[in-house]
């Protein structure tokens, strides 16, 4: 019931308002606008890159947390994954702004190494890194539960037959974890599309994302029909990816990974 009230109803109301306030003309204007198309493509591409990287890095961290023999190593992994949850969203993003700044510690380290400053602040790359920092822990937690279901005796049998660790991982662990990886990718992708604070603070006007565009239409130009239409387009993209994941891995596996 709470899900219907606080998730289902707002999404249905948003869709209805997008058609009742501006109709199909709002969608046409959004899709014909070069700025809106650029923002939409940038948002989708960044979400894909973040999802791929989060699943890869989160999967490795989850695997090390599951197989590490050292209790200290396992504790360090869990502390690193849990640390972002103890910081507020704005605090975390302002910390990244200071880190990515031209005179920040990251660029100071790159200058010391002779690699020059990296233009991360107010760029799509910086936004992608900021979103990735937030999404690695959820991906790792989801994949940790998936990896727990893999029988260790299968890996031990492969090693006993002469397979290296890498080959055992590629031929045993990866195929068994693949449905969970697909589900985790879909969930991370859907969440990454809706980031608002990170694109605004780290991306700025130089790296327009759909969230920044919606903010401008709502608070600057007061063009709510266009904001509604852009929001629904993002919703459709997210639902399409989640629906594809449902077809590939099934509803039960997707829900288990999300939990």
mmCIF file of C-alpha atoms in Angstrom:
data_model
loop_
_atom_site.group_PDB
_atom_site.id
_atom_site.type_symbol
_atom_site.label_atom_id
_atom_site.label_comp_id
_atom_site.label_asym_id
_atom_site.label_seq_id
_atom_site.Cartn_x
_atom_site.Cartn_y
_atom_site.Cartn_z
ATOM 1 C CA UNK A 1 0.000 0.000 0.000
ATOM 2 C CA UNK A 2 2.813 2.411 0.897
ATOM 3 C CA UNK A 3 4.519 1.535 -2.403
ATOM 4 C CA UNK A 4 1.365 2.466 -4.295
ATOM 5 C CA UNK A 5 0.943 5.752 -2.403
ATOM 6 C CA UNK A 6 4.528 7.001 -2.489
ATOM 7 C CA UNK A 7 5.850 5.439 -5.721
ATOM 8 C CA UNK A 8 3.020 4.307 -7.979
ATOM 9 C CA UNK A 9 0.718 7.326 -7.573
ATOM 10 C CA UNK A 10 3.440 10.019 -8.134
ATOM 11 C CA UNK A 11 4.671 8.256 -11.281
ATOM 12 C CA UNK A 12 1.167 7.867 -12.686
ATOM 13 C CA UNK A 13 0.341 11.472 -11.787
ATOM 14 C CA UNK A 14 3.560 12.671 -13.455
ATOM 15 C CA UNK A 15 2.676 10.802 -16.654
ATOM 16 C CA UNK A 16 -0.899 12.077 -16.672
ATOM 17 C CA UNK A 17 0.215 15.663 -16.046
ATOM 18 C CA UNK A 18 2.750 15.437 -18.868
ATOM 19 C CA UNK A 19 -0.055 14.746 -21.342
ATOM 20 C CA UNK A 20 -2.708 16.987 -19.803
ATOM 21 C CA UNK A 21 -0.492 20.079 -19.484
ATOM 22 C CA UNK A 22 1.359 20.077 -22.788
ATOM 23 C CA UNK A 23 0.311 16.950 -24.642
ATOM 24 C CA UNK A 24 2.504 15.438 -27.313
ATOM 25 C CA UNK A 25 3.829 18.897 -28.204
ATOM 26 C CA UNK A 26 5.911 18.898 -25.022
ATOM 27 C CA UNK A 27 7.557 15.619 -25.999
ATOM 28 C CA UNK A 28 8.118 16.910 -29.527
ATOM 29 C CA UNK A 29 9.780 20.098 -28.243
ATOM 30 C CA UNK A 30 12.022 18.128 -25.892
ATOM 31 C CA UNK A 31 13.071 15.645 -28.565
ATOM 32 C CA UNK A 32 13.610 18.371 -31.188
ATOM 33 C CA UNK A 33 15.711 20.506 -28.841
ATOM 34 C CA UNK A 34 19.423 19.925 -29.455
ATOM 35 C CA UNK A 35 20.226 20.830 -25.835
ATOM 36 C CA UNK A 36 17.645 18.376 -24.503
ATOM 37 C CA UNK A 37 18.795 15.599 -26.851
ATOM 38 C CA UNK A 38 22.401 16.181 -25.851
ATOM 39 C CA UNK A 39 21.481 16.099 -22.166
ATOM 40 C CA UNK A 40 19.438 12.906 -22.628
ATOM 41 C CA UNK A 41 22.207 11.128 -24.562
ATOM 42 C CA UNK A 42 24.823 12.246 -22.017
ATOM 43 C CA UNK A 43 22.676 11.065 -19.112
ATOM 44 C CA UNK A 44 22.047 7.639 -20.671
ATOM 45 C CA UNK A 45 25.691 7.111 -21.678
ATOM 46 C CA UNK A 46 26.953 8.110 -18.236
ATOM 47 C CA UNK A 47 24.405 5.804 -16.590
ATOM 48 C CA UNK A 48 25.580 2.908 -18.803
ATOM 49 C CA UNK A 49 29.248 3.600 -18.010
ATOM 50 C CA UNK A 50 28.514 3.908 -14.288
ATOM 51 C CA UNK A 51 26.479 0.693 -14.269
ATOM 52 C CA UNK A 52 29.238 -1.262 -16.034
ATOM 53 C CA UNK A 53 31.962 0.102 -13.760
ATOM 54 C CA UNK A 54 29.897 -0.296 -10.575
ATOM 55 C CA UNK A 55 29.065 -3.923 -11.397
ATOM 56 C CA UNK A 56 32.706 -4.697 -12.238
ATOM 57 C CA UNK A 57 34.230 -2.978 -9.194
ATOM 58 C CA UNK A 58 31.402 -3.940 -6.855
ATOM 59 C CA UNK A 59 31.576 -7.543 -8.048
ATOM 60 C CA UNK A 60 35.318 -7.740 -7.347
ATOM 61 C CA UNK A 61 34.888 -6.198 -3.897
ATOM 62 C CA UNK A 62 32.011 -8.565 -3.125
ATOM 63 C CA UNK A 63 34.091 -11.537 -4.253
ATOM 64 C CA UNK A 64 37.075 -10.478 -2.116
ATOM 65 C CA UNK A 65 34.751 -9.898 0.855
ATOM 66 C CA UNK A 66 33.400 -13.414 0.403
ATOM 67 C CA UNK A 67 36.705 -15.215 -0.131
ATOM 68 C CA UNK A 68 39.206 -13.162 1.916
ATOM 69 C CA UNK A 69 40.866 -15.289 4.571
ATOM 70 C CA UNK A 70 42.077 -12.322 6.570
ATOM 71 C CA UNK A 71 39.474 -10.875 8.893
ATOM 72 C CA UNK A 72 41.199 -7.499 8.701
ATOM 73 C CA UNK A 73 40.986 -7.464 4.890
ATOM 74 C CA UNK A 74 37.305 -8.385 5.015
ATOM 75 C CA UNK A 75 36.636 -5.703 7.633
ATOM 76 C CA UNK A 76 38.474 -3.083 5.562
ATOM 77 C CA UNK A 77 36.317 -3.902 2.526
ATOM 78 C CA UNK A 78 33.087 -3.614 4.508
ATOM 79 C CA UNK A 79 34.164 -0.368 6.178
ATOM 80 C CA UNK A 80 35.042 1.088 2.773
ATOM 81 C CA UNK A 81 31.663 0.066 1.356
ATOM 82 C CA UNK A 82 29.690 1.368 4.324
ATOM 83 C CA UNK A 83 31.569 4.674 4.722
ATOM 84 C CA UNK A 84 29.598 6.594 2.018
ATOM 85 C CA UNK A 85 26.337 5.838 3.831
ATOM 86 C CA UNK A 86 27.509 7.791 6.878
ATOM 87 C CA UNK A 87 27.792 11.007 4.846
ATOM 88 C CA UNK A 88 24.905 13.120 3.646
ATOM 89 C CA UNK A 89 24.345 13.480 -0.087
ATOM 90 C CA UNK A 90 25.290 17.165 -0.203
ATOM 91 C CA UNK A 91 28.324 16.630 2.056
ATOM 92 C CA UNK A 92 29.545 13.750 -0.096
ATOM 93 C CA UNK A 93 29.202 15.737 -3.310
ATOM 94 C CA UNK A 94 30.878 18.856 -1.922
ATOM 95 C CA UNK A 95 33.773 16.639 -0.823
ATOM 96 C CA UNK A 96 34.039 15.427 -4.430
ATOM 97 C CA UNK A 97 33.931 19.033 -5.684
ATOM 98 C CA UNK A 98 36.930 19.844 -3.475
ATOM 99 C CA UNK A 99 38.684 16.656 -4.595
ATOM 100 C CA UNK A 100 38.127 17.315 -8.324
ATOM 101 C CA UNK A 101 38.953 21.047 -8.226
ATOM 102 C CA UNK A 102 41.912 22.306 -10.288
ATOM 103 C CA UNK A 103 43.794 23.083 -7.070
ATOM 104 C CA UNK A 104 42.437 20.034 -5.262
ATOM 105 C CA UNK A 105 44.490 17.140 -3.865
ATOM 106 C CA UNK A 106 43.815 14.887 -6.869
ATOM 107 C CA UNK A 107 45.162 17.339 -9.422
ATOM 108 C CA UNK A 108 48.044 18.264 -7.092
ATOM 109 C CA UNK A 109 49.017 14.580 -7.052
ATOM 110 C CA UNK A 110 48.740 14.388 -10.857
ATOM 111 C CA UNK A 111 50.961 17.457 -11.229
ATOM 112 C CA UNK A 112 53.525 15.916 -8.889
ATOM 113 C CA UNK A 113 53.570 12.828 -11.102
ATOM 114 C CA UNK A 114 53.955 14.970 -14.223
ATOM 115 C CA UNK A 115 50.572 13.929 -15.611
ATOM 116 C CA UNK A 116 49.106 17.422 -15.490
ATOM 117 C CA UNK A 117 45.709 18.464 -14.101
ATOM 118 C CA UNK A 118 42.652 16.448 -15.118
ATOM 119 C CA UNK A 119 39.574 18.581 -15.916
ATOM 120 C CA UNK A 120 37.167 16.558 -13.788
ATOM 121 C CA UNK A 121 35.145 19.344 -12.208
ATOM 122 C CA UNK A 122 32.270 20.596 -14.394
ATOM 123 C CA UNK A 123 32.639 17.695 -16.806
ATOM 124 C CA UNK A 124 30.719 14.540 -17.682
ATOM 125 C CA UNK A 125 33.654 12.449 -16.478
ATOM 126 C CA UNK A 126 33.528 14.078 -13.058
ATOM 127 C CA UNK A 127 29.780 13.475 -12.827
ATOM 128 C CA UNK A 128 30.281 9.825 -13.807
ATOM 129 C CA UNK A 129 32.933 9.385 -11.111
ATOM 130 C CA UNK A 130 30.690 11.060 -8.535
ATOM 131 C CA UNK A 131 27.753 8.796 -9.349
ATOM 132 C CA UNK A 132 30.052 5.762 -9.460
ATOM 133 C CA UNK A 133 31.330 6.532 -5.967
ATOM 134 C CA UNK A 134 27.748 6.411 -4.707
ATOM 135 C CA UNK A 135 26.679 3.324 -6.661
ATOM 136 C CA UNK A 136 29.592 0.950 -5.983
ATOM 137 C CA UNK A 137 28.367 -0.005 -2.472
ATOM 138 C CA UNK A 138 24.790 -0.914 -3.562
ATOM 139 C CA UNK A 139 26.190 -2.962 -6.451
ATOM 140 C CA UNK A 140 28.622 -4.750 -4.129
ATOM 141 C CA UNK A 141 25.914 -5.523 -1.563
ATOM 142 C CA UNK A 142 23.600 -6.893 -4.244
ATOM 143 C CA UNK A 143 26.307 -9.043 -5.816
ATOM 144 C CA UNK A 144 27.575 -10.292 -2.459
ATOM 145 C CA UNK A 145 24.241 -12.036 -1.929
ATOM 146 C CA UNK A 146 24.470 -13.513 -5.430
ATOM 147 C CA UNK A 147 28.009 -14.799 -4.856
ATOM 148 C CA UNK A 148 26.977 -16.456 -1.588
ATOM 149 C CA UNK A 149 24.745 -18.808 -3.587
ATOM 150 C CA UNK A 150 27.688 -20.180 -5.611
ATOM 151 C CA UNK A 151 28.869 -23.579 -4.378
ATOM 152 C CA UNK A 152 32.562 -23.468 -3.450
ATOM 153 C CA UNK A 153 32.962 -27.142 -4.283
ATOM 154 C CA UNK A 154 32.454 -26.366 -7.976
ATOM 155 C CA UNK A 155 35.377 -23.952 -7.929
ATOM 156 C CA UNK A 156 37.470 -26.410 -5.919
ATOM 157 C CA UNK A 157 36.681 -29.138 -8.445
ATOM 158 C CA UNK A 158 37.772 -26.911 -11.323
ATOM 159 C CA UNK A 159 41.014 -26.087 -9.500
ATOM 160 C CA UNK A 160 41.541 -29.784 -8.797
ATOM 161 C CA UNK A 161 41.251 -30.544 -12.508
ATOM 162 C CA UNK A 162 44.057 -28.107 -13.245
ATOM 163 C CA UNK A 163 42.223 -24.835 -13.906
ATOM 164 C CA UNK A 164 43.904 -21.647 -12.767
ATOM 165 C CA UNK A 165 42.089 -19.213 -10.483
ATOM 166 C CA UNK A 166 41.346 -16.942 -13.424
ATOM 167 C CA UNK A 167 40.015 -19.767 -15.575
ATOM 168 C CA UNK A 168 37.902 -21.117 -12.707
ATOM 169 C CA UNK A 169 36.476 -17.637 -12.189
ATOM 170 C CA UNK A 170 35.700 -17.189 -15.891
ATOM 171 C CA UNK A 171 34.230 -20.650 -16.465
ATOM 172 C CA UNK A 172 32.497 -21.311 -13.122
ATOM 173 C CA UNK A 173 31.924 -18.140 -11.100
ATOM 174 C CA UNK A 174 31.087 -15.745 -13.940
ATOM 175 C CA UNK A 175 28.418 -17.913 -15.665
ATOM 176 C CA UNK A 176 26.735 -18.680 -12.344
ATOM 177 C CA UNK A 177 26.782 -15.022 -11.299
ATOM 178 C CA UNK A 178 25.773 -13.675 -14.740
ATOM 179 C CA UNK A 179 22.015 -13.344 -13.995
ATOM 180 C CA UNK A 180 22.862 -11.396 -10.849
ATOM 181 C CA UNK A 181 25.279 -9.200 -12.778
ATOM 182 C CA UNK A 182 22.585 -8.384 -15.343
ATOM 183 C CA UNK A 183 20.075 -7.587 -12.609
ATOM 184 C CA UNK A 184 22.586 -5.415 -10.728
ATOM 185 C CA UNK A 185 23.443 -3.569 -13.955
ATOM 186 C CA UNK A 186 19.771 -2.793 -14.615
ATOM 187 C CA UNK A 187 19.171 -1.534 -11.083
ATOM 188 C CA UNK A 188 22.315 0.630 -10.987
ATOM 189 C CA UNK A 189 21.484 2.029 -14.432
ATOM 190 C CA UNK A 190 17.923 2.936 -13.426
ATOM 191 C CA UNK A 191 19.065 4.670 -10.235
ATOM 192 C CA UNK A 192 21.919 6.505 -11.999
ATOM 193 C CA UNK A 193 19.493 8.085 -14.460
ATOM 194 C CA UNK A 194 17.726 9.933 -11.661
ATOM 195 C CA UNK A 195 20.728 11.549 -9.950
ATOM 196 C CA UNK A 196 20.134 15.240 -9.333
ATOM 197 C CA UNK A 197 22.599 16.676 -6.796
ATOM 198 C CA UNK A 198 25.719 15.189 -8.406
ATOM 199 C CA UNK A 199 25.091 16.552 -11.943
ATOM 200 C CA UNK A 200 24.176 19.980 -10.546
ATOM 201 C CA UNK A 201 27.154 20.363 -8.189
ATOM 202 C CA UNK A 202 29.865 18.541 -10.148
ATOM 203 C CA UNK A 203 28.604 18.929 -13.714
ATOM 204 C CA UNK A 204 27.267 22.467 -13.650
ATOM 205 C CA UNK A 205 26.297 24.217 -16.861
ATOM 206 C CA UNK A 206 29.310 22.840 -18.739
ATOM 207 C CA UNK A 207 28.040 19.231 -18.478
ATOM 208 C CA UNK A 208 24.250 19.397 -18.882
ATOM 209 C CA UNK A 209 22.299 16.373 -17.687
ATOM 210 C CA UNK A 210 18.565 15.832 -17.828
ATOM 211 C CA UNK A 211 18.320 16.542 -14.089
ATOM 212 C CA UNK A 212 19.974 19.944 -14.592
ATOM 213 C CA UNK A 213 17.686 20.665 -17.531
ATOM 214 C CA UNK A 214 14.585 19.756 -15.523
ATOM 215 C CA UNK A 215 15.779 22.015 -12.706
ATOM 216 C CA UNK A 216 16.138 24.913 -15.161
ATOM 217 C CA UNK A 217 12.677 24.338 -16.634
ATOM 218 C CA UNK A 218 11.059 24.138 -13.196
ATOM 219 C CA UNK A 219 12.835 26.897 -11.273
ATOM 220 C CA UNK A 220 14.152 29.270 -13.975
ATOM 221 C CA UNK A 221 11.752 29.279 -16.927
ATOM 222 C CA UNK A 222 8.759 27.744 -15.091
ATOM 223 C CA UNK A 223 8.055 25.517 -18.085
ATOM 224 C CA UNK A 224 6.457 22.594 -16.259
ATOM 225 C CA UNK A 225 5.159 20.758 -19.378
ATOM 226 C CA UNK A 226 8.710 20.356 -20.700
ATOM 227 C CA UNK A 227 9.923 19.254 -17.263
ATOM 228 C CA UNK A 228 7.130 16.671 -17.105
ATOM 229 C CA UNK A 229 7.945 15.359 -20.573
ATOM 230 C CA UNK A 230 11.680 15.048 -19.878
ATOM 231 C CA UNK A 231 10.968 13.253 -16.596
ATOM 232 C CA UNK A 232 8.665 10.763 -18.299
ATOM 233 C CA UNK A 233 11.255 10.107 -21.015
ATOM 234 C CA UNK A 234 13.816 9.243 -18.330
ATOM 235 C CA UNK A 235 11.236 7.012 -16.659
ATOM 236 C CA UNK A 236 10.563 5.193 -19.929
ATOM 237 C CA UNK A 237 14.292 4.549 -20.492
ATOM 238 C CA UNK A 238 14.694 3.212 -16.950
ATOM 239 C CA UNK A 239 11.622 0.966 -17.235
ATOM 240 C CA UNK A 240 12.820 -0.343 -20.594
ATOM 241 C CA UNK A 241 16.163 -1.467 -19.136
ATOM 242 C CA UNK A 242 14.522 -2.976 -16.040
ATOM 243 C CA UNK A 243 11.974 -4.720 -18.266
ATOM 244 C CA UNK A 244 14.763 -6.157 -20.410
ATOM 245 C CA UNK A 245 16.480 -7.415 -17.259
ATOM 246 C CA UNK A 246 13.215 -9.040 -16.180
ATOM 247 C CA UNK A 247 13.067 -10.905 -19.481
ATOM 248 C CA UNK A 248 16.689 -12.012 -19.207
ATOM 249 C CA UNK A 249 16.941 -13.047 -15.561
ATOM 250 C CA UNK A 250 13.353 -13.300 -14.333
ATOM 251 C CA UNK A 251 11.367 -11.400 -11.742
ATOM 252 C CA UNK A 252 12.474 -13.498 -8.762
ATOM 253 C CA UNK A 253 16.184 -13.058 -9.457
ATOM 254 C CA UNK A 254 15.796 -9.320 -10.066
ATOM 255 C CA UNK A 255 13.896 -8.815 -6.805
ATOM 256 C CA UNK A 256 16.426 -10.937 -4.917
ATOM 257 C CA UNK A 257 19.291 -8.804 -6.250
ATOM 258 C CA UNK A 258 17.464 -5.565 -5.444
ATOM 259 C CA UNK A 259 16.861 -6.737 -1.886
#
